[in-house]
Each structure stands twice: as C-alpha cells, then as structure tokens.
PDB file of C-alpha atoms in Angstrom:
ATOM      1  CA  MET A   1       5.228  -4.539 -20.404  1.00  0.00           C
ATOM      2  CA  LYS A   2       7.329  -1.978 -18.507  1.00  0.00           C
ATOM      3  CA  ASN A   3       6.761   1.554 -19.732  1.00  0.00           C
ATOM      4  CA  ASN A   4       6.363   5.045 -18.354  1.00  0.00           C
ATOM      5  CA  ASN A   5       3.095   4.256 -16.543  1.00  0.00           C
ATOM      6  CA  PHE A   6       2.985   3.976 -12.768  1.00  0.00           C
ATOM      7  CA  ILE A   7       0.121   2.047 -11.140  1.00  0.00           C
ATOM      8  CA  LEU A   8      -1.410   3.388  -7.928  1.00  0.00           C
ATOM      9  CA  LEU A   9      -3.237   0.286  -6.676  1.00  0.00           C
ATOM     10  CA  MET A  10      -6.082   1.180  -4.346  1.00  0.00           C
ATOM     11  CA  GLY A  11      -8.900  -0.629  -2.543  1.00  0.00           C
ATOM     12  CA  LYS A  12     -10.430  -1.362   0.831  1.00  0.00           C
ATOM     13  CA  SER A  13      -8.559  -3.342   3.453  1.00  0.00           C
ATOM     14  CA  GLY A  14      -8.828  -6.960   2.345  1.00  0.00           C
ATOM     15  CA  ALA A  15      -9.501  -6.178  -1.325  1.00  0.00           C
ATOM     16  CA  GLY A  16      -6.369  -8.048  -2.420  1.00  0.00           C
ATOM     17  CA  LYS A  17      -4.130  -5.122  -3.354  1.00  0.00           C
ATOM     18  CA  SER A  18      -0.937  -6.822  -2.221  1.00  0.00           C
ATOM     19  CA  ALA A  19      -1.963 -10.096  -3.869  1.00  0.00           C
ATOM     20  CA  VAL A  20      -2.599  -8.300  -7.174  1.00  0.00           C
ATOM     21  CA  ALA A  21       0.766  -6.512  -6.892  1.00  0.00           C
ATOM     22  CA  LYS A  22       2.513  -9.860  -6.316  1.00  0.00           C
ATOM     23  CA  GLU A  23       0.748 -11.366  -9.327  1.00  0.00           C
ATOM     24  CA  LEU A  24       1.734  -8.419 -11.548  1.00  0.00           C
ATOM     25  CA  TYR A  25       5.327  -8.970 -10.481  1.00  0.00           C
ATOM     26  CA  LYS A  26       5.133 -12.702 -11.150  1.00  0.00           C
ATOM     27  CA  ARG A  27       3.529 -12.320 -14.595  1.00  0.00           C
ATOM     28  CA  TYR A  28       5.109  -9.105 -15.891  1.00  0.00           C
ATOM     29  CA  GLY A  29       8.029  -8.248 -13.624  1.00  0.00           C
ATOM     30  CA  LEU A  30       6.337  -5.059 -12.338  1.00  0.00           C
ATOM     31  CA  SER A  31       7.855  -4.234  -8.965  1.00  0.00           C
ATOM     32  CA  SER A  32       5.940  -2.743  -6.069  1.00  0.00           C
ATOM     33  CA  ILE A  33       7.202  -0.088  -3.667  1.00  0.00           C
ATOM     34  CA  SER A  34       7.797  -1.109  -0.070  1.00  0.00           C
ATOM     35  CA  SER A  35       6.495   1.983   1.682  1.00  0.00           C
ATOM     36  CA  TYR A  36       8.225   3.494   4.676  1.00  0.00           C
ATOM     37  CA  THR A  37       6.158   3.272   7.850  1.00  0.00           C
ATOM     38  CA  THR A  38       6.437   4.081  11.527  1.00  0.00           C
ATOM     39  CA  ARG A  39       4.132   1.232  12.531  1.00  0.00           C
ATOM     40  CA  GLN A  40       5.514  -1.912  14.099  1.00  0.00           C
ATOM     41  CA  PRO A  41       5.647  -5.109  12.010  1.00  0.00           C
ATOM     42  CA  ARG A  42       2.601  -7.332  12.535  1.00  0.00           C
ATOM     43  CA  TYR A  43       4.761 -10.454  12.373  1.00  0.00           C
ATOM     44  CA  GLU A  44       8.401 -11.433  11.907  1.00  0.00           C
ATOM     45  CA  ASN A  45       9.826 -10.783   8.415  1.00  0.00           C
ATOM     46  CA  GLU A  46       6.700  -8.910   7.261  1.00  0.00           C
ATOM     47  CA  GLN A  47       7.132  -7.751   3.647  1.00  0.00           C
ATOM     48  CA  GLY A  48       5.735  -4.696   1.860  1.00  0.00           C
ATOM     49  CA  HIS A  49       7.038  -2.005   4.187  1.00  0.00           C
ATOM     50  CA  ILE A  50      10.302  -0.535   5.392  1.00  0.00           C
ATOM     51  CA  PHE A  51       9.867  -0.169   9.152  1.00  0.00           C
ATOM     52  CA  VAL A  52      11.518   2.939  10.574  1.00  0.00           C
ATOM     53  CA  SER A  53      11.460   4.996  13.760  1.00  0.00           C
ATOM     54  CA  ASP A  54       9.742   8.385  13.925  1.00  0.00           C
ATOM     55  CA  ASP A  55      13.156  10.068  13.811  1.00  0.00           C
ATOM     56  CA  GLU A  56      14.187   8.097  10.715  1.00  0.00           C
ATOM     57  CA  PHE A  57      10.857   8.904   9.053  1.00  0.00           C
ATOM     58  CA  ASP A  58      11.339  12.606   9.753  1.00  0.00           C
ATOM     59  CA  MET A  59      14.661  12.498   7.886  1.00  0.00           C
ATOM     60  CA  LEU A  60      13.149  11.097   4.656  1.00  0.00           C
ATOM     61  CA  GLU A  61      13.270  13.496   1.714  1.00  0.00           C
ATOM     62  CA  ASP A  62      11.281  13.962  -1.478  1.00  0.00           C
ATOM     63  CA  MET A  63       8.098  12.234  -0.286  1.00  0.00           C
ATOM     64  CA  VAL A  64       5.560  11.788  -3.057  1.00  0.00           C
ATOM     65  CA  GLY A  65       3.118   9.553  -1.213  1.00  0.00           C
ATOM     66  CA  TYR A  66       2.083  10.195   2.371  1.00  0.00           C
ATOM     67  CA  THR A  67      -0.739   9.130   4.628  1.00  0.00           C
ATOM     68  CA  GLU A  68      -1.484   8.464   8.269  1.00  0.00           C
ATOM     69  CA  PHE A  69      -3.529   5.547   9.534  1.00  0.00           C
ATOM     70  CA  ASP A  70      -4.198   4.467  13.093  1.00  0.00           C
ATOM     71  CA  GLY A  71      -1.533   6.824  14.442  1.00  0.00           C
ATOM     72  CA  ASN A  72       1.184   5.567  12.090  1.00  0.00           C
ATOM     73  CA  ARG A  73       2.763   7.333   9.125  1.00  0.00           C
ATOM     74  CA  TYR A  74       3.369   5.828   5.682  1.00  0.00           C
ATOM     75  CA  CYS A  75       5.181   7.260   2.669  1.00  0.00           C
ATOM     76  CA  ALA A  76       7.042   6.648  -0.568  1.00  0.00           C
ATOM     77  CA  THR A  77       9.792   8.733  -2.117  1.00  0.00           C
ATOM     78  CA  SER A  78      10.335   9.972  -5.639  1.00  0.00           C
ATOM     79  CA  GLU A  79      13.381   7.699  -5.915  1.00  0.00           C
ATOM     80  CA  GLN A  80      11.177   4.678  -5.176  1.00  0.00           C
ATOM     81  CA  VAL A  81       8.694   5.707  -7.871  1.00  0.00           C
ATOM     82  CA  ASN A  82      11.541   6.030 -10.369  1.00  0.00           C
ATOM     83  CA  THR A  83      12.661   2.442  -9.715  1.00  0.00           C
ATOM     84  CA  HIS A  84       9.280   0.695  -9.352  1.00  0.00           C
ATOM     85  CA  GLU A  85       6.013   0.354 -11.271  1.00  0.00           C
ATOM     86  CA  ILE A  86       3.355  -0.157  -8.552  1.00  0.00           C
ATOM     87  CA  TYR A  87       2.417   1.542  -5.300  1.00  0.00           C
ATOM     88  CA  VAL A  88      -0.261   0.057  -3.017  1.00  0.00           C
ATOM     89  CA  ILE A  89      -1.914   3.179  -1.648  1.00  0.00           C
ATOM     90  CA  ASP A  90      -4.986   4.563   0.108  1.00  0.00           C
ATOM     91  CA  PRO A  91      -7.190   7.453  -1.098  1.00  0.00           C
ATOM     92  CA  ALA A  92      -5.413  10.065   1.047  1.00  0.00           C
ATOM     93  CA  GLY A  93      -2.111   8.837  -0.354  1.00  0.00           C
ATOM     94  CA  VAL A  94      -3.435   9.196  -3.913  1.00  0.00           C
ATOM     95  CA  ASP A  95      -4.402  12.803  -3.230  1.00  0.00           C
ATOM     96  CA  TYR A  96      -0.951  13.520  -1.806  1.00  0.00           C
ATOM     97  CA  PHE A  97       0.754  11.723  -4.712  1.00  0.00           C
ATOM     98  CA  THR A  98      -1.068  13.662  -7.419  1.00  0.00           C
ATOM     99  CA  GLU A  99      -0.069  16.931  -5.734  1.00  0.00           C
ATOM    100  CA  ALA A 100       3.547  16.039  -4.868  1.00  0.00           C
ATOM    101  CA  TYR A 101       4.810  13.881  -7.746  1.00  0.00           C
ATOM    102  CA  CYS A 102       6.527  15.830 -10.530  1.00  0.00           C
ATOM    103  CA  GLY A 103       8.439  13.023 -12.234  1.00  0.00           C
ATOM    104  CA  ASN A 104       8.171  11.564 -15.732  1.00  0.00           C
ATOM    105  CA  LYS A 105       5.962   8.573 -14.948  1.00  0.00           C
ATOM    106  CA  ARG A 106       2.239   8.745 -15.708  1.00  0.00           C
ATOM    107  CA  PRO A 107       0.213   7.665 -12.651  1.00  0.00           C
ATOM    108  CA  ILE A 108      -2.775   5.402 -13.298  1.00  0.00           C
ATOM    109  CA  VAL A 109      -5.126   4.866 -10.348  1.00  0.00           C
ATOM    110  CA  VAL A 110      -6.586   1.344 -10.282  1.00  0.00           C
ATOM    111  CA  TYR A 111      -9.319   0.614  -7.721  1.00  0.00           C
ATOM    112  CA  LEU A 112     -10.056  -2.993  -6.731  1.00  0.00           C
ATOM    113  CA  ASP A 113     -13.819  -3.136  -6.172  1.00  0.00           C
ATOM    114  CA  VAL A 114     -14.398  -6.155  -3.914  1.00  0.00           C
ATOM    115  CA  PRO A 115     -17.637  -6.784  -1.970  1.00  0.00           C
ATOM    116  CA  ASP A 116     -17.503  -5.674   1.666  1.00  0.00           C
ATOM    117  CA  ASN A 117     -18.269  -9.158   3.002  1.00  0.00           C
ATOM    118  CA  VAL A 118     -15.253 -10.621   1.130  1.00  0.00           C
ATOM    119  CA  CYS A 119     -12.976  -7.826   2.378  1.00  0.00           C
ATOM    120  CA  PHE A 120     -14.237  -8.222   5.930  1.00  0.00           C
ATOM    121  CA  GLU A 121     -13.586 -11.972   5.905  1.00  0.00           C
ATOM    122  CA  ARG A 122     -10.052 -11.491   4.540  1.00  0.00           C
ATOM    123  CA  VAL A 123      -9.278  -8.845   7.164  1.00  0.00           C
ATOM    124  CA  ARG A 124     -10.716 -11.102   9.890  1.00  0.00           C
ATOM    125  CA  GLN A 125      -8.519 -13.996   8.721  1.00  0.00           C
ATOM    126  CA  LEU A 126      -5.422 -11.786   8.643  1.00  0.00           C
ATOM    127  CA  ARG A 127      -6.233 -10.414  12.091  1.00  0.00           C
ATOM    128  CA  ASP A 128      -6.687 -13.943  13.467  1.00  0.00           C
ATOM    129  CA  GLN A 129      -3.442 -15.098  11.833  1.00  0.00           C
ATOM    130  CA  CYS A 130      -1.507 -12.166  13.300  1.00  0.00           C
ATOM    131  CA  GLN A 131      -3.186 -12.647  16.668  1.00  0.00           C
ATOM    132  CA  ASN A 132      -2.113 -16.302  16.704  1.00  0.00           C
ATOM    133  CA  GLU A 133       1.463 -15.398  15.751  1.00  0.00           C
ATOM    134  CA  LEU A 134       1.741 -12.463  18.174  1.00  0.00           C
ATOM    135  CA  GLY A 135      -0.386 -13.896  20.965  1.00  0.00           C
ATOM    136  CA  GLU A 136      -2.292 -10.636  21.407  1.00  0.00           C
ATOM    137  CA  ALA A 137      -5.692  -9.309  20.376  1.00  0.00           C
ATOM    138  CA  LEU A 138      -5.806  -7.022  17.348  1.00  0.00           C
ATOM    139  CA  PRO A 139      -8.598  -4.578  16.396  1.00  0.00           C
ATOM    140  CA  VAL A 140     -10.799  -4.962  13.336  1.00  0.00           C
ATOM    141  CA  LEU A 141      -9.703  -2.464  10.662  1.00  0.00           C
ATOM    142  CA  SER A 142     -11.966   0.145   9.146  1.00  0.00           C
ATOM    143  CA  MET A 143     -12.856  -0.542   5.506  1.00  0.00           C
ATOM    144  CA  GLY A 144     -14.231   2.815   4.341  1.00  0.00           C
ATOM    145  CA  MET A 145     -13.429   4.017   0.799  1.00  0.00           C
ATOM    146  CA  SER A 146     -14.154   7.022  -1.344  1.00  0.00           C
ATOM    147  CA  ALA A 147     -11.935   8.365  -4.099  1.00  0.00           C
ATOM    148  CA  VAL A 148     -11.659   9.122  -7.786  1.00  0.00           C
ATOM    149  CA  PHE A 149      -9.943   6.476  -9.909  1.00  0.00           C
ATOM    150  CA  GLU A 150      -9.311   5.719 -13.566  1.00  0.00           C
ATOM    151  CA  LEU A 151     -10.052   2.000 -13.565  1.00  0.00           C
ATOM    152  CA  ALA A 152     -12.175  -0.178 -11.250  1.00  0.00           C
ATOM    153  CA  ILE A 153     -11.670  -3.933 -11.286  1.00  0.00           C
ATOM    154  CA  GLN A 154     -14.515  -6.028  -9.904  1.00  0.00           C
TER     155      GLN A 154
END
C-alpha cells in the first residue's frame, strides 16, 4: 500500500489519531512520524514524540510541520516525511505543512470526526491515567477544531 501519498491525520484531542496511526502500521506497515517536542513526557517511555530541550529544538533544520500548544513547541522535518507515511497533526500544523513542504510526497489531510462526548471521555481517562502515574493533577485539554480537510472519517 506504500506509495507517494503522505497522510496528515487530524482530529480533536481524544479522537483516536494515534490509535488509527498504530492500526495503519499494523495492517499496512505505514509508519508514523514521532514529532519533536519541547514538552516533558507525560509518563516514562512515552511514545510518539522525540523529547528535546529548547536549545535542541532551535537547532532543528528543514521543519515542515510546526505548531505550539500549551507553551510547548512541536515539529517534524522534511527528512522525517521522506521516511514515513503518516503525521499526526493539528490544524495549525497542517497550515504550516502545506506552506513549508516542497518534497515529492502528496499530502492527504484526513480528519477523524468523533463526537465531543467520546473525545472528552477519552481525554479524561488519559488525564486520570497520567495523573495516577505521575501523582500530580493535570489540566483538561481544549478540544476545539476548525480546518479544511480532504477526507472526514466518522
């Protein structure tokens, strides 16, 4: 199934973006980018990100995906896009990607349309799980969403 398409997987917090990316890897071997971020890991051995300092982040080159959330920076590089098929991304990151990416892959934006109450419950469960593991209170995440996409999956 691998081809020249590149999936930008988008949805609200709790929509299941990471779960869908894992399933696409399991079924079709499509690999997902681990984005660089300046945020601290939520728990030990957290997957899906490459955790770096602000100084290390500032030294990254050829960023094609970039966003900020809750005071932390996230990005992906052109090299990562060239070696992967999926990027879990937010709307601001999609805007940045479409402006910055000049490679040969064809980006396809896929939006996971999941009811707010389902997303909220998933985020609450994740927050409670992290809180139990870290022993500290965590805030509820914002779940706002507005963007243009090519495919919505409900």
